[in-house]
XYZ file of C-alpha atoms in Angstrom:
261
model
C -24.412 4.676 -12.220
C -22.394 3.230 -15.096
C -18.787 2.488 -14.086
C -15.800 1.578 -16.243
C -13.271 -0.680 -14.495
C -9.800 -0.881 -16.027
C -7.614 -3.863 -15.257
C -10.736 -5.784 -14.341
C -9.173 -9.190 -15.007
C -6.606 -8.793 -12.218
C -6.712 -9.910 -8.581
C -8.479 -6.801 -7.332
C -10.713 -6.692 -10.390
C -12.071 -10.146 -9.572
C -13.268 -8.734 -6.245
C -14.435 -5.376 -7.575
C -16.725 -6.591 -10.366
C -19.113 -8.685 -8.242
C -19.097 -6.017 -5.535
C -20.195 -3.304 -7.947
C -22.847 -5.549 -9.472
C -24.196 -6.400 -6.018
C -24.360 -2.670 -5.243
C -26.462 -2.044 -8.330
C -23.877 -0.445 -10.618
C -23.851 -1.022 -14.364
C -20.345 -2.221 -15.134
C -18.141 -2.055 -18.200
C -14.759 -3.745 -17.778
C -11.572 -3.505 -19.806
C -9.027 -6.127 -20.728
C -6.336 -6.416 -23.379
C -8.025 -9.624 -24.565
C -11.671 -10.363 -25.403
C -13.628 -11.738 -22.436
C -17.202 -12.587 -21.571
C -18.880 -12.486 -18.178
C -22.581 -12.468 -17.234
C -23.714 -9.027 -16.186
C -20.545 -7.264 -17.338
C -19.849 -5.576 -20.656
C -16.213 -6.154 -21.647
C -14.241 -3.714 -23.803
C -10.856 -4.510 -25.337
C -8.403 -1.700 -24.598
C -4.662 -1.205 -24.358
C -3.479 1.588 -22.065
C 0.014 1.227 -23.482
C -1.145 2.396 -26.904
C -4.520 4.006 -26.192
C -6.348 1.569 -28.460
C -10.025 1.253 -27.548
C -9.998 3.915 -24.813
C -12.408 6.328 -26.466
C -14.981 3.587 -26.930
C -14.452 2.259 -23.400
C -15.147 5.580 -21.645
C -18.138 6.521 -23.775
C -21.342 7.006 -21.763
C -19.866 6.104 -18.361
C -20.318 8.163 -15.215
C -17.171 7.080 -13.370
C -13.914 5.254 -14.008
C -12.312 2.914 -11.505
C -8.697 2.640 -12.647
C -7.087 -0.596 -11.424
C -4.836 -1.393 -14.377
C -1.090 -1.540 -13.805
C 2.027 -3.162 -15.279
C 4.424 -3.985 -12.412
C 7.109 -5.347 -14.707
C 10.708 -4.266 -15.290
C 11.397 -2.080 -18.291
C 9.566 0.621 -20.182
C 6.106 -0.952 -20.147
C 5.385 0.217 -16.604
C 5.929 3.815 -17.668
C 3.902 3.268 -20.838
C 0.919 1.789 -18.967
C 0.967 3.338 -15.500
C 2.009 6.882 -16.351
C 1.343 7.528 -20.035
C -1.624 5.155 -20.055
C -3.165 6.935 -17.083
C -2.723 10.235 -18.905
C -4.410 8.800 -22.006
C -7.267 7.524 -19.852
C -7.700 10.885 -18.096
C -7.811 12.737 -21.407
C -10.343 10.290 -22.870
C -12.449 10.478 -19.708
C -12.527 14.283 -19.834
C -13.597 14.249 -23.471
C -16.376 11.773 -22.622
C -17.656 13.899 -19.736
C -16.821 11.383 -17.007
C -17.626 12.792 -13.558
C -15.263 10.816 -11.310
C -11.897 9.096 -11.847
C -10.809 6.801 -8.988
C -7.195 5.625 -9.089
C -5.948 2.687 -7.023
C -2.409 3.109 -5.756
C -0.197 1.641 -3.014
C 0.621 2.823 0.495
C 4.242 3.949 0.471
C 4.580 5.183 -3.099
C 5.665 8.550 -1.720
C 8.257 7.015 0.624
C 9.640 3.710 -0.644
C 12.472 4.200 -3.180
C 11.534 1.562 -5.759
C 11.126 2.211 -9.511
C 7.611 0.755 -9.675
C 6.497 2.958 -6.801
C 7.879 6.023 -8.550
C 5.681 5.199 -11.539
C 2.622 4.791 -9.321
C 3.320 8.142 -7.670
C 3.684 9.779 -11.076
C 0.337 8.284 -12.116
C -1.291 9.730 -8.986
C 0.059 13.136 -9.975
C -1.360 12.740 -13.489
C -4.803 12.025 -12.033
C -4.614 14.936 -9.581
C -3.502 17.378 -12.273
C -6.152 16.294 -14.753
C -9.521 17.888 -15.480
C -11.713 15.009 -14.219
C -12.837 15.143 -10.550
C -10.760 12.503 -8.839
C -9.990 10.291 -5.857
C -6.903 8.198 -5.048
C -7.087 5.150 -2.808
C -3.739 3.825 -1.601
C -3.991 0.281 -0.248
C -1.424 -1.786 1.608
C -0.220 -5.096 0.171
C -2.591 -8.010 -0.326
C -1.927 -11.191 1.694
C -1.680 -13.140 -1.557
C 1.321 -10.993 -2.511
C 2.999 -11.665 0.848
C 2.311 -15.388 0.452
C 3.855 -15.399 -3.021
C 6.847 -13.422 -1.749
C 7.449 -15.948 1.025
C 7.185 -18.844 -1.407
C 9.713 -17.197 -3.716
C 12.092 -16.411 -0.863
C 11.958 -20.074 0.266
C 12.831 -21.638 -3.078
C 16.280 -22.774 -1.963
C 15.376 -24.054 1.495
C 15.263 -21.465 4.286
C 12.980 -18.452 4.067
C 15.236 -15.486 3.318
C 14.295 -11.959 4.354
C 14.791 -8.940 6.549
C 13.092 -9.896 9.808
C 12.317 -6.279 10.817
C 10.430 -5.178 7.682
C 6.868 -4.130 8.524
C 3.826 -5.162 6.503
C 0.066 -4.649 6.864
C -1.802 -7.137 4.664
C -5.284 -6.077 3.577
C -7.911 -8.324 2.063
C -8.680 -7.404 -1.580
C -12.386 -7.966 -0.988
C -12.311 -5.282 1.695
C -10.452 -2.948 -0.662
C -13.178 -3.593 -3.239
C -15.799 -2.610 -0.678
C -13.883 0.573 0.118
C -13.723 1.457 -3.571
C -17.460 0.933 -3.957
C -18.003 3.278 -1.007
C -15.698 5.858 -2.587
C -17.679 5.739 -5.814
C -20.904 6.282 -3.882
C -19.391 9.200 -1.931
C -18.159 11.040 -5.029
C -14.832 12.719 -5.792
C -12.534 13.239 -2.828
C -10.005 15.377 -4.726
C -7.472 13.894 -2.374
C -5.703 10.728 -1.258
C -7.145 8.137 1.104
C -5.069 5.314 2.599
C -6.509 1.942 3.560
C -4.703 -0.902 5.292
C -5.239 -4.204 7.025
C -6.075 -4.591 10.720
C -2.563 -5.397 11.966
C 1.046 -4.429 11.356
C 3.368 -7.456 11.244
C 7.110 -7.799 11.323
C 8.459 -10.048 8.597
C 9.575 -12.679 11.105
C 6.086 -12.734 12.689
C 4.497 -13.228 9.271
C 6.970 -16.022 8.471
C 6.265 -17.905 11.717
C 2.518 -17.881 11.102
C 3.031 -18.861 7.444
C 5.303 -21.764 8.400
C 2.828 -23.033 10.973
C -0.085 -22.880 8.525
C 1.919 -24.830 5.939
C 3.281 -27.225 8.578
C 6.760 -26.318 7.435
C 10.018 -26.548 9.357
C 11.912 -24.170 7.100
C 14.086 -21.817 9.160
C 14.195 -18.070 8.661
C 17.549 -16.900 7.320
C 17.764 -13.192 8.260
C 19.228 -10.971 5.534
C 19.183 -7.252 6.251
C 18.212 -5.122 3.243
C 20.843 -2.384 2.988
C 20.617 1.331 2.311
C 17.689 3.692 2.173
C 15.300 1.030 0.877
C 15.905 -1.225 3.852
C 15.619 1.632 6.332
C 12.343 2.794 4.817
C 10.822 -0.686 4.887
C 11.897 -1.272 8.489
C 10.587 2.157 9.503
C 7.084 1.399 8.238
C 7.158 2.714 4.690
C 4.583 0.105 3.645
C 2.101 0.624 6.486
C -0.464 3.257 7.434
C -2.209 4.412 10.575
C -5.233 5.614 8.619
C -8.732 4.674 9.759
C -10.933 2.842 9.047
C -9.030 -0.387 8.434
C -9.910 -3.795 7.107
C -10.884 -6.604 9.456
C -9.482 -9.789 7.914
C -6.092 -10.725 9.350
C -3.059 -12.548 8.005
C -4.135 -15.514 10.155
C -7.573 -15.449 8.506
C -5.971 -15.591 5.066
C -3.652 -18.440 6.075
C -6.510 -20.448 7.578
C -8.598 -20.011 4.419
C -5.671 -20.905 2.158
C -3.903 -23.691 4.044
C -6.307 -24.709 6.809
C -5.280 -25.764 10.283
C -3.521 -23.623 12.824
C -1.688 -20.380 12.188
C 0.023 -20.341 15.559
C 3.125 -18.192 15.946
């Protein structure tokens, strides 16, 4: 099977490409800039304008759509919503048999602008003519790590201690996507999360221990509907199966030593 992977240069893309190659797929990958990689054919495309899309989808059997623009302003709408529509149209014209879209657990619950765009992109895929699947994944541990680093810039780690998170390893998400490609179109939404649900304060304690840091946690309660949704589990899922690699596994791999709580 020949598979086109959009957004292949991103964090998930770096896990997806070798996984698909190991599974015997022929892979074409897209990027906004020219790239080279053994075993992968790279195509220069821009979802924001549609440039290069027709050439990218030509002669492929399936599209794995990872590309996203989680930035403030109009570009998110241009890439995630309008770009997904452009991709779906080009895929239909090329006779693509399966469009797999990667989304985020909570896009239908968490009131954030970026999540609204992701939900709109899901709806574009579901309404389009190409047989489809949507995989919603929980947050990657790298994202949680970066969030904690940013929230500790001025000394203490600042955050709402009762927010719930469920980190999932991107390599395990890549494996799930490969399985979805092999299974064919779901014409529905699948959710996939990590093995454990953590409170923010639990995640911070383990992170501090792994980094041998004495930074205190400064609790700041996120107000309004957003805070309530995050504390009520808007970012987590009970769906099975789940990944196996834990937050502690990630911390041990990244920082070494103990991840005691």
